[in-house]
C-alpha positions as YAML, in Angstrom:
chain: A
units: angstrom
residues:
- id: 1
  name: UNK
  ca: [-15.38, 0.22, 18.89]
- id: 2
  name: UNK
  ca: [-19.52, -0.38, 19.31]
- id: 3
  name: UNK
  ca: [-20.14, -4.11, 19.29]
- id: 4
  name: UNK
  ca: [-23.64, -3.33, 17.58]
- id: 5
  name: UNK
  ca: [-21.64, -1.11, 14.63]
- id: 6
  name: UNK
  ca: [-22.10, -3.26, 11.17]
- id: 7
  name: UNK
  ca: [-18.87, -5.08, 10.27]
- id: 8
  name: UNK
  ca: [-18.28, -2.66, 7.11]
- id: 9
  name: UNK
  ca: [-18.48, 0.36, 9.59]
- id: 10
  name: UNK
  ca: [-15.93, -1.43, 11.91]
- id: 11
  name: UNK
  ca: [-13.20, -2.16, 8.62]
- id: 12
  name: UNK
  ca: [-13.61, 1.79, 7.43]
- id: 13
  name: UNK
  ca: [-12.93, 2.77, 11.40]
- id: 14
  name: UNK
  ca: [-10.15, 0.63, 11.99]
- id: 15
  name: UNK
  ca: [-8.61, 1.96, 8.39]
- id: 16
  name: UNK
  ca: [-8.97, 5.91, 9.40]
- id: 17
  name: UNK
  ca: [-7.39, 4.72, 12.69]
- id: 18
  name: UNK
  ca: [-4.97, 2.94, 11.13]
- id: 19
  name: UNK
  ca: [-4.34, 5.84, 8.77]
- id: 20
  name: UNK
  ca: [-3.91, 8.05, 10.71]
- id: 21
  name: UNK
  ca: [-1.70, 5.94, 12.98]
- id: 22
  name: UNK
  ca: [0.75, 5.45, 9.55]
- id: 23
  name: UNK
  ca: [0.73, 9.09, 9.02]
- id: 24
  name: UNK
  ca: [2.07, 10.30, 12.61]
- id: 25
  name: UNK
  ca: [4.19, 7.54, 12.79]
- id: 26
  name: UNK
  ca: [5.97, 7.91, 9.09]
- id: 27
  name: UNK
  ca: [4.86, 11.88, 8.88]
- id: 28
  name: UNK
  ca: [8.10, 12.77, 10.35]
- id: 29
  name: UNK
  ca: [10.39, 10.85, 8.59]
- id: 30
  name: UNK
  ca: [9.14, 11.98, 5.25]
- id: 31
  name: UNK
  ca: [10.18, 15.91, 5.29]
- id: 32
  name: UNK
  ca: [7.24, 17.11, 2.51]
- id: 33
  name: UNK
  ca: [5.85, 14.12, 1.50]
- id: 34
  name: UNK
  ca: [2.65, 12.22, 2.46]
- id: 35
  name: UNK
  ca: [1.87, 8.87, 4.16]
- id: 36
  name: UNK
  ca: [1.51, 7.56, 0.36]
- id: 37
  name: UNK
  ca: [4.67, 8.71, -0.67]
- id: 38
  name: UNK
  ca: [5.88, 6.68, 2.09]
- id: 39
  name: UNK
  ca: [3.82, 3.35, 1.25]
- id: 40
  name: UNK
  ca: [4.98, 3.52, -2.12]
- id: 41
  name: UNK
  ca: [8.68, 3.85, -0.99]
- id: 42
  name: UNK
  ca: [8.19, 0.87, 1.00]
- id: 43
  name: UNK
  ca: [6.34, -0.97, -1.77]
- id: 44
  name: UNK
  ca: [9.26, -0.49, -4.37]
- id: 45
  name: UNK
  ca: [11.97, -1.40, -1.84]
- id: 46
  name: UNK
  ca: [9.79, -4.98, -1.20]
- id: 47
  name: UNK
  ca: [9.23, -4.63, -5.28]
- id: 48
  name: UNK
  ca: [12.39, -3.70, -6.64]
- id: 49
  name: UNK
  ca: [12.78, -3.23, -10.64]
- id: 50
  name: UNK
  ca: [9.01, -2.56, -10.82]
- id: 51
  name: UNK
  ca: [7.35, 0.08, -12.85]
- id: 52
  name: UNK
  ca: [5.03, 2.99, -12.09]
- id: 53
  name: UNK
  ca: [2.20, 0.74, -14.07]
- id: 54
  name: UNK
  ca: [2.79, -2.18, -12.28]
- id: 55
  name: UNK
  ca: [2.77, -0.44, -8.91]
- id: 56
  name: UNK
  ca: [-0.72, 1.13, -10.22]
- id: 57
  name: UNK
  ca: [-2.23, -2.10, -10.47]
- id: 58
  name: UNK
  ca: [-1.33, -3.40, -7.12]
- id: 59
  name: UNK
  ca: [-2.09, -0.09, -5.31]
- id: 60
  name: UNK
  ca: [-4.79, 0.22, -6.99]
- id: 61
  name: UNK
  ca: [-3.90, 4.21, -7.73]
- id: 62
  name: UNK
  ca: [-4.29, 5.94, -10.75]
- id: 63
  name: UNK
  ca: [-1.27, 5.83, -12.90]
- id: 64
  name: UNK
  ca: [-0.85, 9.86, -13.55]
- id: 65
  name: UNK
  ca: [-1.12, 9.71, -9.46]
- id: 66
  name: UNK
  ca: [1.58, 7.15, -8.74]
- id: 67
  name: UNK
  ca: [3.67, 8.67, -11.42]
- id: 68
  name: UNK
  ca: [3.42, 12.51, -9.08]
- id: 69
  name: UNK
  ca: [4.22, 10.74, -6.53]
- id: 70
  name: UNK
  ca: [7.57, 8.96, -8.13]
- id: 71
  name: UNK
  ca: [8.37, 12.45, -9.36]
- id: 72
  name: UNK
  ca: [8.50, 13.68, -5.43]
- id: 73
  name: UNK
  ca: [9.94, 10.70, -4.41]
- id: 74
  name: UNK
  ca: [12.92, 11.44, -7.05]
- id: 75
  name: UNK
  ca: [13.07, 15.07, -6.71]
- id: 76
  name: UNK
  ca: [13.76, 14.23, -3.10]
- id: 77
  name: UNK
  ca: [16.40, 11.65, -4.23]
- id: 78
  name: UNK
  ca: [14.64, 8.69, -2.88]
- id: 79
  name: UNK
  ca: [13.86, 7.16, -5.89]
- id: 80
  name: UNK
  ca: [16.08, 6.22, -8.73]
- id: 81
  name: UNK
  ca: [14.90, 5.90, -12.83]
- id: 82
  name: UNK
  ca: [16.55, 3.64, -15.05]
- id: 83
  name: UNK
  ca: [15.42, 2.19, -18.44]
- id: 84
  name: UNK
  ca: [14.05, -0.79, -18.89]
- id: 85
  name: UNK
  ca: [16.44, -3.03, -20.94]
- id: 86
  name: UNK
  ca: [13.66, -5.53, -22.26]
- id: 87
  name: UNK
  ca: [11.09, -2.34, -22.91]
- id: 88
  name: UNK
  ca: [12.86, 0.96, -22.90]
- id: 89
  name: UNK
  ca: [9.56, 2.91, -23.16]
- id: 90
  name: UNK
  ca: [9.69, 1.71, -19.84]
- id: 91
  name: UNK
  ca: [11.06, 2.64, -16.25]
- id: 92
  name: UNK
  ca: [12.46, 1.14, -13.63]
- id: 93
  name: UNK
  ca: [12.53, 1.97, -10.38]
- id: 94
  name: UNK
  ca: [15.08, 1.30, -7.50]
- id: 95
  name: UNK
  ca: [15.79, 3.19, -4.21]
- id: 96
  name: UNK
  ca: [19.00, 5.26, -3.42]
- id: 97
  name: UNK
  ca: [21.38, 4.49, -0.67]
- id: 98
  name: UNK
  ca: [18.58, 6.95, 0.93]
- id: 99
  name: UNK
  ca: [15.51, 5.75, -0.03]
- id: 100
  name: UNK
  ca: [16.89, 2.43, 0.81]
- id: 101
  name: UNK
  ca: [17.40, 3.95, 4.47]
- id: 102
  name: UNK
  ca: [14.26, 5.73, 4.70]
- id: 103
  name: UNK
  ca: [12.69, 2.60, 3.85]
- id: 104
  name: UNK
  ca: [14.27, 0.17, 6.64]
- id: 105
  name: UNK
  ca: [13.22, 3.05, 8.97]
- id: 106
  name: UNK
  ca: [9.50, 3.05, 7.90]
- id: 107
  name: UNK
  ca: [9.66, -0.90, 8.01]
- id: 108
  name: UNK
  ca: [10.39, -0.57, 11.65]
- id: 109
  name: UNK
  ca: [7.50, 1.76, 12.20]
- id: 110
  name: UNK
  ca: [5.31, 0.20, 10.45]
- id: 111
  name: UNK
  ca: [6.13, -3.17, 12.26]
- id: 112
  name: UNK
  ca: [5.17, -1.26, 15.55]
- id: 113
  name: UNK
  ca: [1.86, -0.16, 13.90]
- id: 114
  name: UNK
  ca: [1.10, -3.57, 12.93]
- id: 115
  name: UNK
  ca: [2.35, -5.13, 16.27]
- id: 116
  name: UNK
  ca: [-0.08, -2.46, 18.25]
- id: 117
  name: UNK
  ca: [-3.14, -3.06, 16.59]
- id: 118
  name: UNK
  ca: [-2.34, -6.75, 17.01]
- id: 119
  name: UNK
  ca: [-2.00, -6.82, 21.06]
- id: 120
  name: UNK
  ca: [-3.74, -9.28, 22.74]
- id: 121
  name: UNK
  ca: [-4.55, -11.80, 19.26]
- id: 122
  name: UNK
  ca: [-2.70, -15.10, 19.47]
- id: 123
  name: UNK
  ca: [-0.80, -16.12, 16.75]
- id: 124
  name: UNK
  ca: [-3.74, -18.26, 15.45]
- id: 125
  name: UNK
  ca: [-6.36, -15.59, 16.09]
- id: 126
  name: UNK
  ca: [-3.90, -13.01, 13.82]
- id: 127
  name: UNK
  ca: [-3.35, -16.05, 11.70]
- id: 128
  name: UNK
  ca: [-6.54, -16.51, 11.29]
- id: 129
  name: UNK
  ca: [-7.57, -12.95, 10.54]
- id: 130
  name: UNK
  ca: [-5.21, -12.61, 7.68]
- id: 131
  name: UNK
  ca: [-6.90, -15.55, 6.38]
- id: 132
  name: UNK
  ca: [-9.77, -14.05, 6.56]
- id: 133
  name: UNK
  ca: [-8.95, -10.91, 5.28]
- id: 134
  name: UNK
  ca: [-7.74, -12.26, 2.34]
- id: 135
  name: UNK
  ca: [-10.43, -13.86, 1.60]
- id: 136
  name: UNK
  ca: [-12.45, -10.93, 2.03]
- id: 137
  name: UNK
  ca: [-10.15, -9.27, -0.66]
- id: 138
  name: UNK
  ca: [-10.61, -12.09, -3.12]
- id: 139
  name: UNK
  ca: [-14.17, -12.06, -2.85]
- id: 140
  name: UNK
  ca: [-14.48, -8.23, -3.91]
- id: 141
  name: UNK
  ca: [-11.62, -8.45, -6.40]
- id: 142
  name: UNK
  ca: [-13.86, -11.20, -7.81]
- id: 143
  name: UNK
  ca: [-16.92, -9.99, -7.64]
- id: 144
  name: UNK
  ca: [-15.69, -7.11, -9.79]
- id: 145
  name: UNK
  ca: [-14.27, -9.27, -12.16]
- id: 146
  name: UNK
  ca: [-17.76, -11.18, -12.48]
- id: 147
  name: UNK
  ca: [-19.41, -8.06, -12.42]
- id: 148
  name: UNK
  ca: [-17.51, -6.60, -15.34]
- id: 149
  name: UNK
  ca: [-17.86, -9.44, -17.58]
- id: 150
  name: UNK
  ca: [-21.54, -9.62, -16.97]
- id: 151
  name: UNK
  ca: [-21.70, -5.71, -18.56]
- id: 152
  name: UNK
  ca: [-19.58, -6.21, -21.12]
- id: 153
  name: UNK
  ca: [-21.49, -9.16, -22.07]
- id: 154
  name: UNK
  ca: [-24.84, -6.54, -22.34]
...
């Protein structure tokens, strides 16, 4: 990576890379699905008993998106449906035996990925960077919070 490339340029790199990194790495062990497919698996097995709204909102996906993507996921009997007892217009969602499986073998990819890009960053620096990181998060997550009450107060 250029050291005179703007930080923003350097973040969308190292997510292609990183991308693209998730995608050979999972690609194989999701026969017909995507690298998405795949991060959602992984998000409902770390979020079990969620719902395809509340997975929306923290992947920040469209819900008529995530909801494809469940159907795949099920069709492929990775995913399981069951109603929600407190709202049954509701679903919840649960891995199979399989998805549960495909899952733990994605976690150890993924853990690979992570360890990778990480070589050479003490624990502080890495630390560090996922404190800053999340800060970076919280400042656009709240900037678009300010920024949306400021229109809807126009």
């Amino acid at each position: 990576m250029k050291q005179n490339q703007d930080l923003l340029d350097q973040l969308q790199q190292l997510t292609a890379e990183l991308r693209s990194q998730f995608f050979q790495q999972l690609g194989p062990g999701l026969p017909g699905l995507t690298a998405m497919h795949g991060r959602l698996l992984l998000m409902i097995a770390r979020t079990a008993g969620t719902n395809a709204q509340q997975l929306s909102e923290l992947l920040r996906r469209d819900k008529a998106q995530i909801t494809r993507l469940l159907n795949d996921l099920q069709q492929a009997a990775f995913v399981l449906r069951q109603p929600d007892p407190v709202d049954g217009r509701r679903q919840l969602l649960l891995l199979s035996e399989q998805g549960q499986q495909l899952a733990a073998q994605l976690t150890i990819k993924k853990r690979h990925i992570a360890s990778k890009m990480l070589t050479g960053l003490t624990k502080d620096q890495q630390q560090q960077l996922t404190g800053l990181l999340a800060q970076m998060y919280q400042n656009l997550i709240t900037t678009e919070i300010q920024t949306e009450d400021t229109q809807q107060a126009h």
